[in-house]
């Protein structure tokens, strides 16, 4: 094998190593869970800021919907990515997943509710769902902090 | 009086045309994640772009020739071709990001999926390049880009602790929760966004389009040394808004919608509408600039007739290159690759290509055969050499940092 081919393989390996984050042990899985919670928090809070601003009549309706759709899609992607990681065979890892998964589902569900309320121009539903999502976001934040995010 | 108005217009278009999708995304990303602790990088980038844009404008005014024409002649066809390949690849990637940015701005204004706008945006870009005169397209989109001043208004409306903001800028501290490598990676991204190579090609080719002579060097300097730094302040305002509204919420910027949210919070609907207009103008204007820059670079290297100062029929190959670049950019966006991710990669790859862009400009500006009495002075040479060193370090660090941080993850 030529030197340039070896170099190419090395570069590809490094690049793939940057893209894929396997979870071989509890510590790595916990780190993955924390970064997942952080990413979900970012999307949930984006939806919250948009919804609050809209409820205060400070956000254009055309702007609210794409922001919520993006947050909804990103949350779905965050959840799918986390669920696709094989957890290590320990009770600690199972506990982590059991704690985080419902939060991710709840956040995704709330943002979907917000998107539906935005399309129907229902400010009351925006406010009530925001209130619930706010609690979920706080719990995501605590989770991320407790697990090193 | 007419001359003063012309200079004033030039400064305004330089301010309004300074920010593009790369600046919007990089500054909002950095502001939301690192506060104002990376503003020093933006300031460094603005000094660098001023330095080299002044040189390239002076070279164009004195020689009345395009940058790549001179690069090929001065460095030889092989080195010139390497330069051309790197510059065109980065510029087409940036062109793709700008087209995506225009479509995203339209999505925020209408709620219609951005992908549906992409062919329309592509056609509009082609039509404007084909039909509008150079000065008209430069002035219209430069002036509309001033709408982004709404970010400065929003920053003021957010009523921040100005002393605290200033302290964060002049005594920057990396947030404890962030790795040094991630901090440096975003620094590279901000530097690449501020010093994007196409800006220099467009500026110098524009000087030839507008038939500048040595008499116009003073005007060029006013545009660069006043317009660009004021444009840089818009970048800082975008970062400041993100730092005040998004950072405390733990929001990491991944969409153009998130970039504009602080304006809605601070100013409300009218301010947001102005911000969307600013997004549109900044990205559409930059799409015109990147498209034209691709045509300028290739046509100048191969010695073809180029520019909008001649009828399209006389510069047919130049217009074909612009059209092909546009088709490539549209196809790139239609792959459904996230335009914001494309933007992030385009500014990092810009940083990689920076030495190839700026080294030849320094060489030509320092060559008395080309420049005569307008050759670089000692100050320009010292600053240019120091900056070239910085640019080389940034370029060498870009890819390792990207791999080490998984592109800032």
Coordinates of C-alpha atoms in Angstrom, one line a residue:
Chain A
X1 CA 0.0 0.0 0.0
X2 CA 1.4 3.4 -0.9
X3 CA 2.1 6.1 1.6
X4 CA -0.7 8.3 0.2
X5 CA -3.2 5.5 0.5
X6 CA -2.2 5.0 4.2
X7 CA -2.5 8.7 4.8
X8 CA -5.9 8.7 3.2
X9 CA -7.1 5.8 5.4
X10 CA -5.7 7.6 8.5
X11 CA -7.5 10.8 7.7
X12 CA -10.8 8.9 7.0
X13 CA -10.4 7.0 10.3
X14 CA -9.9 10.3 12.2
X15 CA -12.8 11.9 10.4
X16 CA -15.1 9.0 11.2
X17 CA -13.9 8.9 14.8
X18 CA -15.0 12.5 15.0
X19 CA -18.5 11.7 13.7
X20 CA -19.3 8.5 15.6
X21 CA -19.2 8.3 19.4
X22 CA -19.5 4.8 20.6
X23 CA -20.4 4.2 24.3
X24 CA -18.2 1.4 25.5
X25 CA -18.5 2.1 29.2
X26 CA -20.7 3.8 31.8
X27 CA -18.6 7.0 31.8
X28 CA -18.9 7.4 28.0
X29 CA -22.6 6.6 28.1
X30 CA -23.2 9.2 30.8
X31 CA -21.3 11.8 28.8
X32 CA -23.4 10.9 25.8
X33 CA -26.6 11.2 27.9
X34 CA -25.5 14.6 29.2
X35 CA -24.7 16.0 25.8
X36 CA -28.0 14.7 24.5
X37 CA -29.8 16.4 27.4
X38 CA -28.0 19.6 26.6
X39 CA -28.9 19.4 22.9
X40 CA -32.6 18.7 23.8
X41 CA -32.5 21.6 26.3
X42 CA -31.3 24.0 23.6
X43 CA -34.2 23.0 21.3
X44 CA -36.8 23.1 24.1
X45 CA -35.7 26.5 25.3
X46 CA -35.7 27.8 21.6
X47 CA -39.3 26.7 21.3
X48 CA -40.1 28.3 24.7
X49 CA -38.5 31.7 23.8
X50 CA -40.3 31.7 20.5
X51 CA -43.7 30.7 22.1
X52 CA -43.4 33.3 24.9
X53 CA -42.4 36.0 22.5
X54 CA -45.3 35.1 20.2
X55 CA -47.8 35.0 23.1
X56 CA -46.6 38.5 24.0
X57 CA -47.4 39.5 20.3
X58 CA -43.8 40.3 19.6
X59 CA -43.1 37.5 17.0
X60 CA -44.4 37.2 13.5
X61 CA -46.6 34.2 12.9
X62 CA -44.7 33.2 9.8
X63 CA -41.5 33.2 11.9
X64 CA -42.9 31.2 14.8
X65 CA -43.8 28.1 12.7
X66 CA -40.4 27.4 11.1
X67 CA -38.7 27.9 14.4
X68 CA -41.0 25.4 16.1
X69 CA -40.7 22.9 13.1
X70 CA -36.9 23.1 13.3
X71 CA -37.0 22.5 17.1
X72 CA -39.4 19.6 16.7
X73 CA -37.2 18.0 14.0
X74 CA -34.0 18.5 16.0
X75 CA -35.6 17.0 19.1
X76 CA -36.7 14.0 17.1
X77 CA -33.2 13.6 15.7
X78 CA -31.6 14.0 19.2
X79 CA -33.8 11.3 20.6
X80 CA -33.3 8.9 17.7
X81 CA -29.5 9.4 17.9
X82 CA -29.5 8.7 21.7
X83 CA -31.8 5.7 21.4
X84 CA -29.5 4.2 18.7
X85 CA -26.6 4.1 21.1
X86 CA -26.2 0.7 22.6
X87 CA -26.0 1.2 26.4
X88 CA -23.4 -0.8 28.4
X89 CA -24.9 -3.8 30.2
X90 CA -25.1 -2.2 33.6
X91 CA -28.0 -1.0 35.8
X92 CA -26.4 2.5 36.0
X93 CA -26.7 2.8 32.2
X94 CA -30.3 1.5 32.3
X95 CA -31.2 4.0 35.0
X96 CA -29.7 6.8 32.9
X97 CA -31.7 5.8 29.9
X98 CA -34.9 5.4 32.0
X99 CA -34.4 8.9 33.4
X100 CA -33.6 10.7 30.1
X101 CA -35.9 9.0 27.6
X102 CA -39.1 10.2 29.1
X103 CA -37.8 13.7 29.3
X104 CA -36.8 13.6 25.6
X105 CA -40.2 12.2 24.6
X106 CA -42.0 14.8 26.8
X107 CA -40.1 17.7 25.3
X108 CA -40.7 16.4 21.7
X109 CA -44.4 16.0 22.4
X110 CA -44.7 19.5 23.9
X111 CA -42.9 21.1 21.0
X112 CA -45.3 19.3 18.6
X113 CA -48.2 20.6 20.7
X114 CA -46.7 24.1 20.4
X115 CA -46.4 23.8 16.6
X116 CA -50.1 22.6 16.3
X117 CA -51.2 25.5 18.6
X118 CA -49.2 28.0 16.5
X119 CA -50.8 26.8 13.2
X120 CA -54.2 27.1 14.8
X121 CA -53.2 30.5 16.3
X122 CA -54.3 29.4 19.8
X123 CA -52.5 31.7 22.2
X124 CA -54.0 30.0 25.2
X125 CA -52.7 26.6 24.1
X126 CA -49.3 28.1 23.5
X127 CA -49.2 29.5 27.0
X128 CA -50.3 26.3 28.7
X129 CA -48.0 24.0 26.7
X130 CA -45.1 26.4 27.3
X131 CA -45.7 26.1 31.0
X132 CA -45.4 22.3 30.9
X133 CA -42.4 22.5 28.5
X134 CA -40.7 24.9 30.8
X135 CA -40.8 22.3 33.6
X136 CA -39.4 19.6 31.2
X137 CA -36.6 22.0 30.1
X138 CA -35.7 22.6 33.8
X139 CA -35.4 18.9 34.4
X140 CA -33.3 18.5 31.3
X141 CA -31.0 21.2 32.5
X142 CA -30.7 19.5 35.9
X143 CA -30.0 16.2 34.3
X144 CA -27.2 17.7 32.1
X145 CA -25.6 19.4 35.1
X146 CA -25.8 16.3 37.3
X147 CA -24.2 14.2 34.6
X148 CA -21.4 16.6 33.6
X149 CA -23.0 18.4 30.6
Chain B
X1 CA -20.7 67.5 -3.2
X2 CA -21.3 64.7 -5.6
X3 CA -18.0 63.2 -4.7
X4 CA -18.8 63.3 -1.0
X5 CA -22.2 61.7 -1.6
X6 CA -20.4 59.0 -3.7
X7 CA -17.9 58.3 -0.9
X8 CA -20.8 58.2 1.7
X9 CA -22.7 55.8 -0.5
X10 CA -19.5 53.6 -0.8
X11 CA -19.1 53.5 3.0
X12 CA -22.7 52.6 3.5
X13 CA -22.6 49.8 1.0
X14 CA -19.4 48.6 2.6
X15 CA -21.1 48.4 6.0
X16 CA -24.3 46.8 4.6
X17 CA -22.4 44.4 2.4
X18 CA -19.9 43.3 5.1
X19 CA -22.2 40.7 6.8
X20 CA -23.1 37.5 5.0
X21 CA -24.5 34.1 6.1
X22 CA -21.1 33.1 7.5
X23 CA -20.9 36.2 9.7
X24 CA -24.6 35.7 10.8
X25 CA -24.1 32.1 11.8
X26 CA -20.6 32.3 13.2
X27 CA -21.3 35.3 15.4
X28 CA -24.6 34.0 16.7
X29 CA -23.1 30.6 17.4
X30 CA -20.1 32.1 19.1
X31 CA -22.2 34.6 21.1
X32 CA -24.6 32.0 22.3
X33 CA -21.9 29.6 23.4
X34 CA -18.9 31.8 24.4
X35 CA -20.5 35.2 25.1
X36 CA -18.3 38.0 23.9
X37 CA -15.1 36.2 24.7
X38 CA -14.3 35.7 21.0
X39 CA -15.0 39.3 19.8
X40 CA -11.2 39.7 19.8
X41 CA -11.1 37.2 16.9
X42 CA -13.7 39.2 14.9
X43 CA -11.7 42.4 15.6
X44 CA -8.5 40.6 14.4
X45 CA -10.3 39.4 11.2
X46 CA -11.6 42.9 10.5
X47 CA -8.1 44.3 10.7
X48 CA -6.9 41.6 8.4
X49 CA -9.6 42.0 5.8
X50 CA -9.1 45.8 5.9
X51 CA -5.4 45.4 5.3
X52 CA -5.6 43.0 2.4
X53 CA -8.7 44.6 0.8
X54 CA -6.9 47.9 0.8
X55 CA -3.9 46.2 -0.9
X56 CA -6.1 44.5 -3.5
X57 CA -8.1 47.6 -4.2
X58 CA -4.9 49.6 -4.7
X59 CA -3.5 46.8 -6.9
X60 CA -6.6 46.9 -9.0
X61 CA -6.7 50.7 -9.2
X62 CA -3.1 50.9 -10.3
X63 CA -2.8 47.9 -12.6
X64 CA -6.5 47.9 -13.8
X65 CA -6.2 44.1 -13.9
X66 CA -8.0 41.4 -12.0
X67 CA -6.4 39.6 -9.0
X68 CA -6.1 36.1 -10.7
X69 CA -4.6 37.6 -13.9
X70 CA -1.8 39.0 -11.7
X71 CA -1.5 35.9 -9.6
X72 CA -0.9 33.7 -12.6
X73 CA 1.6 36.2 -14.1
X74 CA 3.5 36.8 -10.9
X75 CA 3.5 33.2 -9.4
X76 CA 3.3 31.2 -12.6
X77 CA 0.5 29.0 -14.1
X78 CA 1.0 26.0 -11.7
X79 CA 0.9 28.0 -8.4
X80 CA -1.8 30.1 -9.8
X81 CA -3.9 27.0 -10.7
X82 CA -3.5 25.7 -7.2
X83 CA -4.7 29.0 -5.9
X84 CA -7.6 29.1 -8.3
X85 CA -8.7 25.6 -7.5
X86 CA -8.8 26.2 -3.7
X87 CA -10.4 29.6 -4.1
X88 CA -13.1 28.4 -6.5
X89 CA -14.0 25.4 -4.3
X90 CA -14.3 27.5 -1.2
X91 CA -16.3 30.2 -3.1
X92 CA -18.7 27.8 -4.6
X93 CA -19.3 26.2 -1.2
X94 CA -19.9 29.7 0.2
X95 CA -22.2 30.4 -2.8
X96 CA -24.2 27.3 -1.8
X97 CA -24.5 28.5 1.8
X98 CA -25.6 32.0 0.6
X99 CA -28.3 30.5 -1.7
X100 CA -29.5 28.4 1.2
X101 CA -29.4 31.5 3.5
X102 CA -31.7 33.5 1.1
X103 CA -34.1 30.5 1.0
X104 CA -34.1 30.3 4.8
X105 CA -34.8 34.0 5.1
X106 CA -37.8 33.6 2.8
X107 CA -39.0 30.7 4.8
X108 CA -38.9 32.8 8.0
X109 CA -40.9 35.5 6.2
X110 CA -43.6 33.1 4.8
X111 CA -43.5 29.8 6.7
X112 CA -43.1 28.0 3.3
X113 CA -40.3 25.3 3.3
X114 CA -37.0 26.8 2.2
X115 CA -36.4 24.1 -0.4
X116 CA -39.3 25.3 -2.5
X117 CA -37.7 28.7 -2.8
X118 CA -34.3 27.4 -3.9
X119 CA -35.0 27.3 -7.7
X120 CA -36.7 30.7 -7.5
X121 CA -33.8 32.2 -5.6
X122 CA -31.4 30.7 -8.1
X123 CA -33.3 32.2 -11.1
X124 CA -33.5 35.6 -9.3
X125 CA -29.7 35.6 -8.7
X126 CA -29.0 34.8 -12.3
X127 CA -31.5 37.4 -13.5
X128 CA -29.9 40.1 -11.3
X129 CA -26.4 39.2 -12.4
X130 CA -27.5 39.2 -16.0
X131 CA -29.6 42.3 -16.1
X132 CA -28.4 44.8 -13.4
X133 CA -25.4 47.0 -13.7
X134 CA -22.5 46.3 -11.3
X135 CA -22.9 49.5 -9.3
X136 CA -26.7 49.1 -9.1
X137 CA -26.5 45.6 -7.6
X138 CA -23.7 46.5 -5.3
X139 CA -25.5 49.7 -4.0
X140 CA -29.0 48.2 -3.7
X141 CA -28.0 45.1 -1.7
X142 CA -25.4 46.9 0.3
X143 CA -27.9 49.5 1.4
X144 CA -30.6 46.9 2.2
X145 CA -28.0 45.1 4.2
X146 CA -27.9 48.0 6.5
X147 CA -31.2 46.6 7.9
X148 CA -29.0 44.4 10.1
X149 CA -28.4 47.5 12.2
X150 CA -31.5 46.3 13.9
X151 CA -29.2 44.0 15.9
X152 CA -27.4 47.0 17.3
X153 CA -30.8 48.5 18.2
X154 CA -31.9 45.2 19.8
X155 CA -28.7 45.1 21.8
X156 CA -29.4 48.6 23.1
X157 CA -33.0 47.7 23.8
X158 CA -31.9 44.7 25.9
X159 CA -30.4 47.2 28.3
X160 CA -27.2 45.2 29.0
X161 CA -24.6 46.0 31.6
X162 CA -22.3 47.8 29.1
X163 CA -19.3 47.8 31.5
X164 CA -19.7 44.0 31.8
X165 CA -19.9 43.6 28.0
X166 CA -16.8 45.8 27.5
X167 CA -14.9 43.8 30.1
X168 CA -15.9 40.5 28.4
X169 CA -14.5 41.9 25.1
X170 CA -11.2 43.4 26.4
X171 CA -10.5 40.7 29.0
X172 CA -11.8 37.6 27.3
X173 CA -12.2 34.4 29.3
X174 CA -13.1 31.0 27.9
X175 CA -16.2 29.7 29.6
X176 CA -15.2 27.0 32.2
X177 CA -17.6 24.5 30.7
X178 CA -15.9 24.6 27.2
X179 CA -12.7 22.9 26.1
X180 CA -9.9 25.0 24.8
X181 CA -9.9 23.1 21.5
X182 CA -13.6 24.0 21.0
X183 CA -13.0 27.6 21.9
X184 CA -10.2 27.8 19.3
X185 CA -12.3 26.0 16.7
X186 CA -15.0 28.7 16.9
X187 CA -12.2 31.3 16.9
X188 CA -11.0 29.8 13.5
X189 CA -14.6 29.9 12.3
X190 CA -15.0 33.5 13.2
X191 CA -11.7 34.4 11.6
X192 CA -12.6 32.6 8.4
X193 CA -16.0 34.3 8.4
X194 CA -14.4 37.8 8.7
X195 CA -11.7 37.1 6.1
X196 CA -13.7 35.1 3.5
X197 CA -11.5 35.1 0.3
X198 CA -14.3 36.0 -2.1
X199 CA -14.7 39.4 -0.4
X200 CA -11.2 40.4 -1.7
X201 CA -11.8 39.0 -5.2
X202 CA -15.1 40.8 -5.4
X203 CA -13.7 44.1 -4.1
X204 CA -10.7 44.2 -6.4
X205 CA -12.7 43.0 -9.5
X206 CA -15.3 45.5 -8.6
X207 CA -12.6 48.2 -8.7
X208 CA -11.8 47.2 -12.3
X209 CA -15.6 47.0 -13.1
X210 CA -16.0 50.6 -11.9
X211 CA -12.8 51.7 -13.8
X212 CA -10.9 52.9 -10.8
X213 CA -7.6 54.6 -11.3
X214 CA -4.8 55.6 -9.0
X215 CA -6.9 58.7 -8.2
X216 CA -9.6 56.4 -6.6
X217 CA -7.2 54.9 -4.0
X218 CA -8.2 57.4 -1.4
X219 CA -11.9 56.6 -1.9
X220 CA -11.1 52.9 -1.7
X221 CA -9.3 53.5 1.6
X222 CA -12.2 55.4 3.1
X223 CA -14.6 52.5 2.1
X224 CA -12.3 49.9 3.6
X225 CA -11.1 51.6 6.7
X226 CA -14.5 53.1 7.7
X227 CA -17.0 50.8 6.1
X228 CA -15.5 47.4 7.0
X229 CA -14.9 48.1 10.8
X230 CA -18.5 49.5 11.1
X231 CA -19.7 46.3 9.3
X232 CA -17.6 44.4 11.9
X233 CA -19.6 46.2 14.6
X234 CA -22.8 44.6 13.2
X235 CA -21.1 41.2 13.7
X236 CA -20.4 42.1 17.3
X237 CA -24.0 43.2 17.8
X238 CA -25.2 39.9 16.5
X239 CA -22.9 38.1 18.9
X240 CA -24.0 40.4 21.7
X241 CA -27.7 39.7 21.2
X242 CA -27.0 36.0 21.2
X243 CA -24.9 36.3 24.3
X244 CA -27.7 38.2 26.2
X245 CA -30.8 36.2 25.1
X246 CA -29.7 32.8 23.9
X247 CA -26.7 32.0 26.1
X248 CA -28.5 32.2 29.5
X249 CA -31.1 29.8 28.2
X250 CA -28.5 27.2 27.1
X251 CA -29.6 27.7 23.4
X252 CA -27.0 26.6 20.9
X253 CA -27.6 28.2 17.5
X254 CA -28.3 25.7 14.7
X255 CA -30.9 27.6 12.6
X256 CA -31.3 31.1 11.1
X257 CA -34.5 31.4 13.1
X258 CA -32.6 31.3 16.3
X259 CA -30.3 34.1 15.1
X260 CA -33.2 36.5 14.8
X261 CA -35.0 35.5 18.0
X262 CA -33.2 38.1 20.2
X263 CA -34.4 40.9 17.9
X264 CA -38.0 39.8 18.4
X265 CA -37.5 39.6 22.1
X266 CA -36.0 43.1 22.3
X267 CA -37.7 45.0 19.5
X268 CA -40.8 43.1 18.6
X269 CA -42.5 42.4 15.2
X270 CA -41.3 45.4 13.3
X271 CA -37.7 44.8 14.4
X272 CA -38.0 41.2 13.4
X273 CA -39.4 42.1 10.0
X274 CA -36.4 44.5 9.5
X275 CA -34.0 41.7 10.6
X276 CA -35.6 39.3 8.0
X277 CA -35.1 41.9 5.4
X278 CA -31.5 42.2 6.6
X279 CA -31.0 38.4 6.4
X280 CA -32.4 38.4 2.8
X281 CA -30.3 41.4 1.6
X282 CA -27.1 40.2 3.3
X283 CA -27.4 36.6 1.8
X284 CA -28.7 37.7 -1.6
X285 CA -26.0 40.3 -1.9
X286 CA -23.4 37.8 -0.9
X287 CA -24.8 35.2 -3.3
X288 CA -24.3 37.8 -6.1
X289 CA -20.8 38.5 -4.9
X290 CA -19.8 34.8 -4.6
X291 CA -21.3 34.0 -8.0
X292 CA -19.6 36.8 -9.7
X293 CA -16.3 36.1 -7.8
X294 CA -16.3 32.5 -9.2
X295 CA -16.7 33.9 -12.7
X296 CA -14.1 36.6 -12.1
X297 CA -11.5 34.2 -10.7
X298 CA -11.7 31.6 -13.5
X299 CA -12.0 34.1 -16.3
X300 CA -9.1 36.2 -15.0
X301 CA -6.9 33.2 -14.7
X302 CA -7.6 31.9 -18.2
X303 CA -7.4 35.4 -19.7
X304 CA -11.0 35.5 -20.9
X305 CA -13.0 38.6 -21.3
X306 CA -14.8 39.1 -18.0
X307 CA -17.0 41.5 -16.1
X308 CA -20.3 43.3 -16.3
X309 CA -18.8 46.4 -17.8
X310 CA -19.0 44.6 -21.2
X311 CA -22.1 43.2 -22.8
X312 CA -22.8 39.5 -21.9
X313 CA -22.2 38.4 -25.4
X314 CA -18.6 39.7 -25.2
X315 CA -18.0 37.9 -21.9
X316 CA -19.9 34.7 -22.8
X317 CA -17.4 32.3 -21.0
X318 CA -17.5 34.4 -17.9
X319 CA -21.3 34.3 -17.8
X320 CA -21.3 30.5 -18.5
X321 CA -18.9 30.0 -15.5
X322 CA -21.2 32.0 -13.3
X323 CA -24.2 30.0 -14.5
X324 CA -22.5 26.7 -13.9
X325 CA -21.5 27.8 -10.4
X326 CA -25.1 28.8 -9.7
X327 CA -26.4 25.4 -10.9
X328 CA -23.8 23.7 -8.6
X329 CA -24.9 25.8 -5.7
X330 CA -28.6 25.2 -6.3
X331 CA -27.9 21.5 -6.6
X332 CA -25.9 21.6 -3.4
X333 CA -28.8 23.1 -1.4
X334 CA -31.4 20.8 -3.0
X335 CA -29.5 17.8 -1.7
X336 CA -31.2 18.9 1.6
X337 CA -27.8 19.3 3.3
X338 CA -28.5 21.7 6.2
X339 CA -27.5 25.2 4.9
X340 CA -26.3 26.2 8.4
X341 CA -24.0 23.2 8.5
X342 CA -22.8 24.0 5.0
X343 CA -22.1 27.6 6.2
X344 CA -20.1 26.3 9.2
X345 CA -18.0 24.1 6.9
X346 CA -17.6 26.9 4.3
X347 CA -16.1 29.3 6.8
X348 CA -13.7 26.7 8.2
X349 CA -12.5 25.7 4.7
X350 CA -12.2 29.4 4.0
X351 CA -9.8 29.6 6.8
X352 CA -7.8 26.7 5.3
X353 CA -7.6 28.6 1.9
X354 CA -6.7 32.0 3.4
X355 CA -2.9 31.9 2.8
X356 CA -3.4 31.0 -0.9
X357 CA -5.6 34.1 -1.3
X358 CA -3.6 36.6 0.7
X359 CA 0.0 35.7 0.0
X360 CA -0.1 36.6 -3.7
X361 CA -1.9 39.9 -3.0
X362 CA 1.0 40.8 -0.6
X363 CA 3.5 39.8 -3.2
X364 CA 2.0 41.9 -6.0
X365 CA 1.3 44.9 -3.8
X366 CA 4.9 44.8 -2.8
X367 CA 6.2 44.6 -6.4
X368 CA 7.4 48.0 -7.8
X369 CA 7.2 46.7 -11.3
X370 CA 3.4 46.5 -11.0
X371 CA 2.8 49.2 -8.4
X372 CA 5.3 51.9 -9.2
X373 CA 5.0 54.7 -6.6
X374 CA 2.0 53.0 -5.1
X375 CA 3.9 50.0 -3.9
X376 CA 3.4 48.9 -0.2
X377 CA 5.0 51.1 2.4
X378 CA 7.0 49.7 5.3
X379 CA 3.9 49.7 7.6
X380 CA 1.8 47.8 5.1
X381 CA 4.6 45.2 4.6
X382 CA 5.2 44.7 8.3
X383 CA 1.5 44.3 9.1
X384 CA 0.9 42.2 6.0
X385 CA 3.7 39.8 6.9
X386 CA 2.6 39.6 10.5
X387 CA -1.0 38.8 9.4
X388 CA 0.2 36.3 6.8
X389 CA 1.9 34.5 9.7
X390 CA -1.4 34.5 11.7
X391 CA -3.3 33.4 8.6
X392 CA -0.9 30.4 8.1
X393 CA -1.2 29.4 11.7
X394 CA -5.0 29.6 11.5
X395 CA -5.0 27.6 8.2
X396 CA -2.8 24.9 9.6
X397 CA -4.9 24.6 12.8
X398 CA -8.3 24.5 11.1
X399 CA -8.6 20.9 10.0
X400 CA -7.0 19.3 13.1
X401 CA -9.3 21.4 15.3
X402 CA -12.3 20.4 13.2
X403 CA -11.4 16.7 13.7
X404 CA -10.5 17.1 17.3
X405 CA -13.7 18.8 18.3
X406 CA -16.0 16.9 15.8
X407 CA -16.7 20.2 14.1
X408 CA -17.3 22.1 17.3
X409 CA -19.6 19.5 18.9

